[in-house]
Amino acid sequence: MSTAPYLYSLYQQLLDQSLVMLRLASEGQWDELIACEMDYVSAVQKLAELTQKTEPSTVTQEQLRPVLRAILENETAVKRLLQARMDELAKLVGQSTIQKSVLTTYGKQGGHILVPQETEIRDTPTN
């Protein structure tokens, strides 16, 4: 029995899932992306198990090459979008940390308002 049709079907499912993940990342639907990622990882594990049991023929590998290339391109695009999101979140966390530090510093003054003291100009008698 040839596993090529089943293998091709699994690769096609993986490609479809990678397209969904790319769409979700592009739309900023991060929670949905994470949920979808679990199915994706499961599909990758299935493929790994199948190819370990039965190595695909050279012809099958050649037929799967464009599908695999598209999957890898989608993964790269998703990773790029995730990195941009992580950079954005890091910036927000940094701003929050600075704001907290400022609030903590000024909060230690116990509500006292600091006003610069006026310097008194004294007339010195001129003789």
PDB file of N, CA, C and O in Angstrom, residues 47-124:
ATOM      1  N   LEU A  47       2.870  13.956  10.737  1.00  0.00           N
ATOM      2  CA  LEU A  47       3.731  13.845   9.558  1.00  0.00           C
ATOM      3  C   LEU A  47       5.096  13.262   9.916  1.00  0.00           C
ATOM      4  O   LEU A  47       5.622  12.413   9.199  1.00  0.00           O
ATOM      5  N   ALA A  48       5.646  13.717  11.014  1.00  0.00           N
ATOM      6  CA  ALA A  48       6.959  13.217  11.436  1.00  0.00           C
ATOM      7  C   ALA A  48       6.904  11.711  11.722  1.00  0.00           C
ATOM      8  O   ALA A  48       7.794  10.963  11.313  1.00  0.00           O
ATOM      9  N   GLU A  49       5.849  11.280  12.411  1.00  0.00           N
ATOM     10  CA  GLU A  49       5.698   9.853  12.711  1.00  0.00           C
ATOM     11  C   GLU A  49       5.547   9.027  11.446  1.00  0.00           C
ATOM     12  O   GLU A  49       6.163   7.969  11.306  1.00  0.00           O
ATOM     13  N   LEU A  50       4.735   9.524  10.520  1.00  0.00           N
ATOM     14  CA  LEU A  50       4.501   8.783   9.279  1.00  0.00           C
ATOM     15  C   LEU A  50       5.768   8.677   8.445  1.00  0.00           C
ATOM     16  O   LEU A  50       6.092   7.604   7.933  1.00  0.00           O
ATOM     17  N   THR A  51       6.513   9.770   8.336  1.00  0.00           N
ATOM     18  CA  THR A  51       7.728   9.733   7.519  1.00  0.00           C
ATOM     19  C   THR A  51       8.855   8.944   8.189  1.00  0.00           C
ATOM     20  O   THR A  51       9.744   8.449   7.504  1.00  0.00           O
ATOM     21  N   GLN A  52       8.801   8.792   9.513  1.00  0.00           N
ATOM     22  CA  GLN A  52       9.790   7.953  10.182  1.00  0.00           C
ATOM     23  C   GLN A  52       9.510   6.483   9.918  1.00  0.00           C
ATOM     24  O   GLN A  52      10.429   5.684   9.756  1.00  0.00           O
ATOM     25  N   LYS A  53       8.223   6.137   9.880  1.00  0.00           N
ATOM     26  CA  LYS A  53       7.850   4.739   9.622  1.00  0.00           C
ATOM     27  C   LYS A  53       8.119   4.349   8.178  1.00  0.00           C
ATOM     28  O   LYS A  53       8.624   3.265   7.907  1.00  0.00           O
ATOM     29  N   THR A  54       7.741   5.212   7.264  1.00  0.00           N
ATOM     30  CA  THR A  54       7.893   4.929   5.839  1.00  0.00           C
ATOM     31  C   THR A  54       8.435   6.169   5.152  1.00  0.00           C
ATOM     32  O   THR A  54       7.731   7.165   5.036  1.00  0.00           O
ATOM     33  N   GLU A  55       9.659   6.067   4.690  1.00  0.00           N
ATOM     34  CA  GLU A  55      10.246   7.211   4.009  1.00  0.00           C
ATOM     35  C   GLU A  55       9.600   7.368   2.639  1.00  0.00           C
ATOM     36  O   GLU A  55       9.473   6.404   1.882  1.00  0.00           O
ATOM     37  N   PRO A  56       9.158   8.596   2.319  1.00  0.00           N
ATOM     38  CA  PRO A  56       8.520   8.813   1.014  1.00  0.00           C
ATOM     39  C   PRO A  56       9.508   8.607  -0.135  1.00  0.00           C
ATOM     40  O   PRO A  56      10.709   8.866   0.007  1.00  0.00           O
ATOM     41  N   SER A  57       8.993   8.149  -1.254  1.00  0.00           N
ATOM     42  CA  SER A  57       9.842   7.932  -2.424  1.00  0.00           C
ATOM     43  C   SER A  57      10.353   9.273  -2.942  1.00  0.00           C
ATOM     44  O   SER A  57       9.827  10.340  -2.602  1.00  0.00           O
ATOM     45  N   THR A  58      11.339   9.210  -3.793  1.00  0.00           N
ATOM     46  CA  THR A  58      11.904  10.427  -4.379  1.00  0.00           C
ATOM     47  C   THR A  58      10.836  11.177  -5.181  1.00  0.00           C
ATOM     48  O   THR A  58      10.773  12.409  -5.123  1.00  0.00           O
ATOM     49  N   VAL A  59      10.010  10.450  -5.900  1.00  0.00           N
ATOM     50  CA  VAL A  59       8.941  11.071  -6.694  1.00  0.00           C
ATOM     51  C   VAL A  59       7.960  11.796  -5.774  1.00  0.00           C
ATOM     52  O   VAL A  59       7.574  12.947  -6.027  1.00  0.00           O
ATOM     53  N   THR A  60       7.582  11.160  -4.684  1.00  0.00           N
ATOM     54  CA  THR A  60       6.658  11.762  -3.725  1.00  0.00           C
ATOM     55  C   THR A  60       7.286  13.000  -3.102  1.00  0.00           C
ATOM     56  O   THR A  60       6.636  14.040  -2.948  1.00  0.00           O
ATOM     57  N   GLN A  61       8.555  12.899  -2.762  1.00  0.00           N
ATOM     58  CA  GLN A  61       9.257  14.059  -2.184  1.00  0.00           C
ATOM     59  C   GLN A  61       9.254  15.239  -3.151  1.00  0.00           C
ATOM     60  O   GLN A  61       9.042  16.380  -2.740  1.00  0.00           O
ATOM     61  N   GLU A  62       9.478  14.966  -4.422  1.00  0.00           N
ATOM     62  CA  GLU A  62       9.465  16.027  -5.434  1.00  0.00           C
ATOM     63  C   GLU A  62       8.071  16.652  -5.556  1.00  0.00           C
ATOM     64  O   GLU A  62       7.945  17.853  -5.735  1.00  0.00           O
ATOM     65  N   GLN A  63       7.038  15.822  -5.458  1.00  0.00           N
ATOM     66  CA  GLN A  63       5.672  16.339  -5.553  1.00  0.00           C
ATOM     67  C   GLN A  63       5.314  17.184  -4.325  1.00  0.00           C
ATOM     68  O   GLN A  63       4.543  18.133  -4.426  1.00  0.00           O
ATOM     69  N   LEU A  64       5.859  16.826  -3.188  1.00  0.00           N
ATOM     70  CA  LEU A  64       5.555  17.535  -1.951  1.00  0.00           C
ATOM     71  C   LEU A  64       6.392  18.801  -1.756  1.00  0.00           C
ATOM     72  O   LEU A  64       6.034  19.665  -0.949  1.00  0.00           O
ATOM     73  N   ARG A  65       7.473  18.921  -2.488  1.00  0.00           N
ATOM     74  CA  ARG A  65       8.395  20.045  -2.312  1.00  0.00           C
ATOM     75  C   ARG A  65       7.707  21.416  -2.411  1.00  0.00           C
ATOM     76  O   ARG A  65       7.913  22.268  -1.530  1.00  0.00           O
ATOM     77  N   PRO A  66       6.868  21.690  -3.420  1.00  0.00           N
ATOM     78  CA  PRO A  66       6.218  23.010  -3.486  1.00  0.00           C
ATOM     79  C   PRO A  66       5.278  23.265  -2.304  1.00  0.00           C
ATOM     80  O   PRO A  66       5.193  24.392  -1.810  1.00  0.00           O
ATOM     81  N   VAL A  67       4.611  22.222  -1.842  1.00  0.00           N
ATOM     82  CA  VAL A  67       3.707  22.365  -0.699  1.00  0.00           C
ATOM     83  C   VAL A  67       4.520  22.682   0.547  1.00  0.00           C
ATOM     84  O   VAL A  67       4.173  23.593   1.314  1.00  0.00           O
ATOM     85  N   LEU A  68       5.608  21.970   0.739  1.00  0.00           N
ATOM     86  CA  LEU A  68       6.468  22.203   1.890  1.00  0.00           C
ATOM     87  C   LEU A  68       7.074  23.608   1.835  1.00  0.00           C
ATOM     88  O   LEU A  68       7.140  24.302   2.858  1.00  0.00           O
ATOM     89  N   ARG A  69       7.469  24.047   0.648  1.00  0.00           N
ATOM     90  CA  ARG A  69       8.031  25.392   0.499  1.00  0.00           C
ATOM     91  C   ARG A  69       6.995  26.443   0.899  1.00  0.00           C
ATOM     92  O   ARG A  69       7.309  27.398   1.620  1.00  0.00           O
ATOM     93  N   ALA A  70       5.739  26.260   0.478  1.00  0.00           N
ATOM     94  CA  ALA A  70       4.668  27.207   0.829  1.00  0.00           C
ATOM     95  C   ALA A  70       4.421  27.208   2.337  1.00  0.00           C
ATOM     96  O   ALA A  70       4.221  28.268   2.942  1.00  0.00           O
ATOM     97  N   ILE A  71       4.458  26.024   2.945  1.00  0.00           N
ATOM     98  CA  ILE A  71       4.273  25.920   4.399  1.00  0.00           C
ATOM     99  C   ILE A  71       5.380  26.693   5.121  1.00  0.00           C
ATOM    100  O   ILE A  71       5.107  27.465   6.048  1.00  0.00           O
ATOM    101  N   LEU A  72       6.610  26.499   4.691  1.00  0.00           N
ATOM    102  CA  LEU A  72       7.741  27.186   5.321  1.00  0.00           C
ATOM    103  C   LEU A  72       7.663  28.697   5.129  1.00  0.00           C
ATOM    104  O   LEU A  72       7.991  29.460   6.046  1.00  0.00           O
ATOM    105  N   GLU A  73       7.223  29.147   3.966  1.00  0.00           N
ATOM    106  CA  GLU A  73       7.057  30.589   3.738  1.00  0.00           C
ATOM    107  C   GLU A  73       5.992  31.157   4.662  1.00  0.00           C
ATOM    108  O   GLU A  73       6.150  32.255   5.208  1.00  0.00           O
ATOM    109  N   ASN A  74       4.899  30.422   4.838  1.00  0.00           N
ATOM    110  CA  ASN A  74       3.841  30.872   5.747  1.00  0.00           C
ATOM    111  C   ASN A  74       4.350  30.940   7.185  1.00  0.00           C
ATOM    112  O   ASN A  74       4.052  31.884   7.918  1.00  0.00           O
ATOM    113  N   GLU A  75       5.105  29.927   7.582  1.00  0.00           N
ATOM    114  CA  GLU A  75       5.678  29.915   8.930  1.00  0.00           C
ATOM    115  C   GLU A  75       6.585  31.123   9.148  1.00  0.00           C
ATOM    116  O   GLU A  75       6.534  31.766  10.197  1.00  0.00           O
ATOM    117  N   THR A  76       7.398  31.430   8.157  1.00  0.00           N
ATOM    118  CA  THR A  76       8.299  32.575   8.253  1.00  0.00           C
ATOM    119  C   THR A  76       7.511  33.873   8.396  1.00  0.00           C
ATOM    120  O   THR A  76       7.855  34.733   9.221  1.00  0.00           O
ATOM    121  N   ALA A  77       6.447  34.009   7.624  1.00  0.00           N
ATOM    122  CA  ALA A  77       5.618  35.218   7.705  1.00  0.00           C
ATOM    123  C   ALA A  77       4.939  35.327   9.067  1.00  0.00           C
ATOM    124  O   ALA A  77       4.872  36.410   9.658  1.00  0.00           O
ATOM    125  N   VAL A  78       4.453  34.208   9.594  1.00  0.00           N
ATOM    126  CA  VAL A  78       3.815  34.204  10.916  1.00  0.00           C
ATOM    127  C   VAL A  78       4.839  34.584  11.981  1.00  0.00           C
ATOM    128  O   VAL A  78       4.562  35.397  12.868  1.00  0.00           O
ATOM    129  N   LYS A  79       6.032  34.027  11.900  1.00  0.00           N
ATOM    130  CA  LYS A  79       7.085  34.351  12.871  1.00  0.00           C
ATOM    131  C   LYS A  79       7.438  35.833  12.824  1.00  0.00           C
ATOM    132  O   LYS A  79       7.665  36.457  13.863  1.00  0.00           O
ATOM    133  N   ARG A  80       7.479  36.402  11.623  1.00  0.00           N
ATOM    134  CA  ARG A  80       7.784  37.827  11.474  1.00  0.00           C
ATOM    135  C   ARG A  80       6.685  38.674  12.149  1.00  0.00           C
ATOM    136  O   ARG A  80       6.983  39.625  12.869  1.00  0.00           O
ATOM    137  N   LEU A  81       5.416  38.304  11.946  1.00  0.00           N
ATOM    138  CA  LEU A  81       4.310  39.026  12.572  1.00  0.00           C
ATOM    139  C   LEU A  81       4.328  38.856  14.096  1.00  0.00           C
ATOM    140  O   LEU A  81       4.051  39.805  14.837  1.00  0.00           O
ATOM    141  N   LEU A  82       4.657  37.654  14.557  1.00  0.00           N
ATOM    142  CA  LEU A  82       4.756  37.421  16.000  1.00  0.00           C
ATOM    143  C   LEU A  82       5.890  38.241  16.608  1.00  0.00           C
ATOM    144  O   LEU A  82       5.739  38.783  17.708  1.00  0.00           O
ATOM    145  N   GLN A  83       6.996  38.343  15.909  1.00  0.00           N
ATOM    146  CA  GLN A  83       8.122  39.130  16.419  1.00  0.00           C
ATOM    147  C   GLN A  83       7.741  40.603  16.520  1.00  0.00           C
ATOM    148  O   GLN A  83       8.072  41.276  17.505  1.00  0.00           O
ATOM    149  N   ALA A  84       7.018  41.092  15.523  1.00  0.00           N
ATOM    150  CA  ALA A  84       6.564  42.483  15.557  1.00  0.00           C
ATOM    151  C   ALA A  84       5.631  42.700  16.752  1.00  0.00           C
ATOM    152  O   ALA A  84       5.713  43.716  17.447  1.00  0.00           O
ATOM    153  N   ARG A  85       4.767  41.740  17.005  1.00  0.00           N
ATOM    154  CA  ARG A  85       3.847  41.837  18.144  1.00  0.00           C
ATOM    155  C   ARG A  85       4.622  41.793  19.465  1.00  0.00           C
ATOM    156  O   ARG A  85       4.328  42.534  20.401  1.00  0.00           O
ATOM    157  N   MET A  86       5.624  40.923  19.553  1.00  0.00           N
ATOM    158  CA  MET A  86       6.433  40.840  20.769  1.00  0.00           C
ATOM    159  C   MET A  86       7.182  42.148  21.001  1.00  0.00           C
ATOM    160  O   MET A  86       7.292  42.609  22.138  1.00  0.00           O
ATOM    161  N   ASP A  87       7.688  42.756  19.941  1.00  0.00           N
ATOM    162  CA  ASP A  87       8.380  44.043  20.067  1.00  0.00           C
ATOM    163  C   ASP A  87       7.415  45.114  20.566  1.00  0.00           C
ATOM    164  O   ASP A  87       7.768  45.928  21.422  1.00  0.00           O
ATOM    165  N   GLU A  88       6.203  45.096  20.032  1.00  0.00           N
ATOM    166  CA  GLU A  88       5.178  46.054  20.456  1.00  0.00           C
ATOM    167  C   GLU A  88       4.836  45.874  21.932  1.00  0.00           C
ATOM    168  O   GLU A  88       4.748  46.838  22.692  1.00  0.00           O
ATOM    169  N   LEU A  89       4.681  44.617  22.346  1.00  0.00           N
ATOM    170  CA  LEU A  89       4.371  44.341  23.754  1.00  0.00           C
ATOM    171  C   LEU A  89       5.534  44.715  24.667  1.00  0.00           C
ATOM    172  O   LEU A  89       5.324  45.242  25.757  1.00  0.00           O
ATOM    173  N   ALA A  90       6.751  44.463  24.220  1.00  0.00           N
ATOM    174  CA  ALA A  90       7.933  44.830  25.019  1.00  0.00           C
ATOM    175  C   ALA A  90       7.988  46.338  25.209  1.00  0.00           C
ATOM    176  O   ALA A  90       8.316  46.820  26.299  1.00  0.00           O
ATOM    177  N   LYS A  91       7.653  47.074  24.174  1.00  0.00           N
ATOM    178  CA  LYS A  91       7.641  48.536  24.271  1.00  0.00           C
ATOM    179  C   LYS A  91       6.586  48.988  25.282  1.00  0.00           C
ATOM    180  O   LYS A  91       6.838  49.858  26.112  1.00  0.00           O
ATOM    181  N   LEU A  92       5.403  48.376  25.218  1.00  0.00           N
ATOM    182  CA  LEU A  92       4.337  48.727  26.159  1.00  0.00           C
ATOM    183  C   LEU A  92       4.719  48.389  27.596  1.00  0.00           C
ATOM    184  O   LEU A  92       4.462  49.165  28.518  1.00  0.00           O
ATOM    185  N   VAL A  93       5.351  47.252  27.786  1.00  0.00           N
ATOM    186  CA  VAL A  93       5.796  46.860  29.129  1.00  0.00           C
ATOM    187  C   VAL A  93       6.855  47.832  29.619  1.00  0.00           C
ATOM    188  O   VAL A  93       6.841  48.247  30.782  1.00  0.00           O
ATOM    189  N   GLY A  94       7.758  48.225  28.744  1.00  0.00           N
ATOM    190  CA  GLY A  94       8.793  49.193  29.121  1.00  0.00           C
ATOM    191  C   GLY A  94       8.186  50.515  29.533  1.00  0.00           C
ATOM    192  O   GLY A  94       8.581  51.110  30.544  1.00  0.00           O
ATOM    193  N   GLN A  95       7.196  50.983  28.781  1.00  0.00           N
ATOM    194  CA  GLN A  95       6.527  52.237  29.130  1.00  0.00           C
ATOM    195  C   GLN A  95       5.799  52.108  30.463  1.00  0.00           C
ATOM    196  O   GLN A  95       5.810  53.018  31.284  1.00  0.00           O
ATOM    197  N   SER A  96       5.171  50.963  30.677  1.00  0.00           N
ATOM    198  CA  SER A  96       4.448  50.722  31.927  1.00  0.00           C
ATOM    199  C   SER A  96       5.407  50.703  33.108  1.00  0.00           C
ATOM    200  O   SER A  96       5.108  51.242  34.175  1.00  0.00           O
ATOM    201  N   THR A  97       6.563  50.105  32.927  1.00  0.00           N
ATOM    202  CA  THR A  97       7.567  50.039  33.984  1.00  0.00           C
ATOM    203  C   THR A  97       8.071  51.434  34.329  1.00  0.00           C
ATOM    204  O   THR A  97       8.215  51.775  35.512  1.00  0.00           O
ATOM    205  N   ILE A  98       8.305  52.238  33.321  1.00  0.00           N
ATOM    206  CA  ILE A  98       8.765  53.622  33.562  1.00  0.00           C
ATOM    207  C   ILE A  98       7.677  54.400  34.292  1.00  0.00           C
ATOM    208  O   ILE A  98       7.955  55.113  35.256  1.00  0.00           O
ATOM    209  N   GLN A  99       6.435  54.229  33.842  1.00  0.00           N
ATOM    210  CA  GLN A  99       5.328  54.942  34.488  1.00  0.00           C
ATOM    211  C   GLN A  99       5.189  54.526  35.951  1.00  0.00           C
ATOM    212  O   GLN A  99       5.005  55.360  36.827  1.00  0.00           O
ATOM    213  N   LYS A 100       5.319  53.244  36.212  1.00  0.00           N
ATOM    214  CA  LYS A 100       5.235  52.745  37.588  1.00  0.00           C
ATOM    215  C   LYS A 100       6.365  53.322  38.438  1.00  0.00           C
ATOM    216  O   LYS A 100       6.157  53.720  39.584  1.00  0.00           O
ATOM    217  N   SER A 101       7.545  53.389  37.876  1.00  0.00           N
ATOM    218  CA  SER A 101       8.691  53.938  38.593  1.00  0.00           C
ATOM    219  C   SER A 101       8.471  55.403  38.941  1.00  0.00           C
ATOM    220  O   SER A 101       8.749  55.838  40.062  1.00  0.00           O
ATOM    221  N   VAL A 102       7.946  56.152  37.983  1.00  0.00           N
ATOM    222  CA  VAL A 102       7.674  57.573  38.223  1.00  0.00           C
ATOM    223  C   VAL A 102       6.615  57.722  39.312  1.00  0.00           C
ATOM    224  O   VAL A 102       6.766  58.527  40.240  1.00  0.00           O
ATOM    225  N   LEU A 103       5.548  56.939  39.219  1.00  0.00           N
ATOM    226  CA  LEU A 103       4.481  57.018  40.222  1.00  0.00           C
ATOM    227  C   LEU A 103       4.988  56.624  41.605  1.00  0.00           C
ATOM    228  O   LEU A 103       4.623  57.232  42.605  1.00  0.00           O
ATOM    229  N   THR A 104       5.831  55.602  41.655  1.00  0.00           N
ATOM    230  CA  THR A 104       6.390  55.171  42.930  1.00  0.00           C
ATOM    231  C   THR A 104       7.273  56.261  43.522  1.00  0.00           C
ATOM    232  O   THR A 104       7.187  56.572  44.703  1.00  0.00           O
ATOM    233  N   THR A 105       8.094  56.858  42.701  1.00  0.00           N
ATOM    234  CA  THR A 105       8.991  57.919  43.165  1.00  0.00           C
ATOM    235  C   THR A 105       8.204  59.102  43.702  1.00  0.00           C
ATOM    236  O   THR A 105       8.469  59.593  44.791  1.00  0.00           O
ATOM    237  N   TYR A 106       7.235  59.555  42.952  1.00  0.00           N
ATOM    238  CA  TYR A 106       6.457  60.703  43.397  1.00  0.00           C
ATOM    239  C   TYR A 106       5.501  60.337  44.512  1.00  0.00           C
ATOM    240  O   TYR A 106       5.149  61.173  45.330  1.00  0.00           O
ATOM    241  N   GLY A 107       5.090  59.096  44.577  1.00  0.00           N
ATOM    242  CA  GLY A 107       4.206  58.644  45.648  1.00  0.00           C
ATOM    243  C   GLY A 107       4.891  58.645  46.994  1.00  0.00           C
ATOM    244  O   GLY A 107       4.266  58.809  48.040  1.00  0.00           O
ATOM    245  N   LYS A 108       6.196  58.505  47.014  1.00  0.00           N
ATOM    246  CA  LYS A 108       6.963  58.484  48.266  1.00  0.00           C
ATOM    247  C   LYS A 108       6.999  59.854  48.929  1.00  0.00           C
ATOM    248  O   LYS A 108       7.325  59.970  50.092  1.00  0.00           O
ATOM    249  N   GLN A 109       6.652  60.857  48.189  1.00  0.00           N
ATOM    250  CA  GLN A 109       6.673  62.200  48.758  1.00  0.00           C
ATOM    251  C   GLN A 109       5.445  62.461  49.613  1.00  0.00           C
ATOM    252  O   GLN A 109       5.315  63.519  50.203  1.00  0.00           O
ATOM    253  N   GLY A 110       4.552  61.511  49.678  1.00  0.00           N
ATOM    254  CA  GLY A 110       3.416  61.583  50.597  1.00  0.00           C
ATOM    255  C   GLY A 110       2.457  62.717  50.323  1.00  0.00           C
ATOM    256  O   GLY A 110       1.878  63.278  51.241  1.00  0.00           O
ATOM    257  N   GLY A 111       2.286  63.062  49.097  1.00  0.00           N
ATOM    258  CA  GLY A 111       1.320  64.089  48.764  1.00  0.00           C
ATOM    259  C   GLY A 111       1.833  65.497  48.920  1.00  0.00           C
ATOM    260  O   GLY A 111       1.098  66.457  48.759  1.00  0.00           O
ATOM    261  N   HIS A 112       3.074  65.647  49.283  1.00  0.00           N
ATOM    262  CA  HIS A 112       3.640  66.983  49.431  1.00  0.00           C
ATOM    263  C   HIS A 112       3.935  67.550  48.049  1.00  0.00           C
ATOM    264  O   HIS A 112       4.484  66.880  47.191  1.00  0.00           O
ATOM    265  N   ILE A 113       3.566  68.772  47.895  1.00  0.00           N
ATOM    266  CA  ILE A 113       3.860  69.442  46.637  1.00  0.00           C
ATOM    267  C   ILE A 113       5.103  70.272  46.862  1.00  0.00           C
ATOM    268  O   ILE A 113       5.190  71.072  47.793  1.00  0.00           O
ATOM    269  N   LEU A 114       6.029  70.071  46.016  1.00  0.00           N
ATOM    270  CA  LEU A 114       7.278  70.810  46.135  1.00  0.00           C
ATOM    271  C   LEU A 114       7.181  72.075  45.308  1.00  0.00           C
ATOM    272  O   LEU A 114       6.875  72.046  44.130  1.00  0.00           O
ATOM    273  N   VAL A 115       7.422  73.187  45.981  1.00  0.00           N
ATOM    274  CA  VAL A 115       7.382  74.487  45.319  1.00  0.00           C
ATOM    275  C   VAL A 115       8.745  75.118  45.506  1.00  0.00           C
ATOM    276  O   VAL A 115       9.289  75.134  46.615  1.00  0.00           O
ATOM    277  N   PRO A 116       9.280  75.674  44.452  1.00  0.00           N
ATOM    278  CA  PRO A 116      10.595  76.301  44.610  1.00  0.00           C
ATOM    279  C   PRO A 116      10.496  77.489  45.561  1.00  0.00           C
ATOM    280  O   PRO A 116       9.500  78.200  45.572  1.00  0.00           O
ATOM    281  N   GLN A 117      11.503  77.622  46.358  1.00  0.00           N
ATOM    282  CA  GLN A 117      11.522  78.739  47.293  1.00  0.00           C
ATOM    283  C   GLN A 117      11.871  80.011  46.555  1.00  0.00           C
ATOM    284  O   GLN A 117      12.681  80.015  45.631  1.00  0.00           O
ATOM    285  N   GLU A 118      11.228  81.091  47.020  1.00  0.00           N
ATOM    286  CA  GLU A 118      11.550  82.364  46.409  1.00  0.00           C
ATOM    287  C   GLU A 118      12.830  82.875  47.052  1.00  0.00           C
ATOM    288  O   GLU A 118      13.027  82.761  48.248  1.00  0.00           O
ATOM    289  N   THR A 119      13.658  83.414  46.265  1.00  0.00           N
ATOM    290  CA  THR A 119      14.868  84.011  46.818  1.00  0.00           C
ATOM    291  C   THR A 119      14.561  85.477  47.070  1.00  0.00           C
ATOM    292  O   THR A 119      13.988  86.172  46.238  1.00  0.00           O
ATOM    293  N   GLU A 120      14.894  85.879  48.223  1.00  0.00           N
ATOM    294  CA  GLU A 120      14.596  87.246  48.632  1.00  0.00           C
ATOM    295  C   GLU A 120      15.714  88.153  48.177  1.00  0.00           C
ATOM    296  O   GLU A 120      16.883  87.880  48.403  1.00  0.00           O
ATOM    297  N   ILE A 121      15.336  89.205  47.544  1.00  0.00           N
ATOM    298  CA  ILE A 121      16.333  90.180  47.119  1.00  0.00           C
ATOM    299  C   ILE A 121      16.334  91.273  48.187  1.00  0.00           C
ATOM    300  O   ILE A 121      15.316  91.880  48.487  1.00  0.00           O
ATOM    301  N   ARG A 122      17.450  91.459  48.785  1.00  0.00           N
ATOM    302  CA  ARG A 122      17.559  92.446  49.841  1.00  0.00           C
ATOM    303  C   ARG A 122      18.250  93.699  49.320  1.00  0.00           C
ATOM    304  O   ARG A 122      19.232  93.615  48.589  1.00  0.00           O
ATOM    305  N   ASP A 123      17.684  94.745  49.753  1.00  0.00           N
ATOM    306  CA  ASP A 123      18.343  95.996  49.399  1.00  0.00           C
ATOM    307  C   ASP A 123      19.476  96.199  50.381  1.00  0.00           C
ATOM    308  O   ASP A 123      19.289  96.125  51.591  1.00  0.00           O
ATOM    309  N   THR A 124      20.595  96.379  49.859  1.00  0.00           N
ATOM    310  CA  THR A 124      21.713  96.669  50.741  1.00  0.00           C
ATOM    311  C   THR A 124      21.873  98.178  50.799  1.00  0.00           C
ATOM    312  O   THR A 124      21.793  98.865  49.765  1.00  0.00           O
TER     313      THR A 124
END
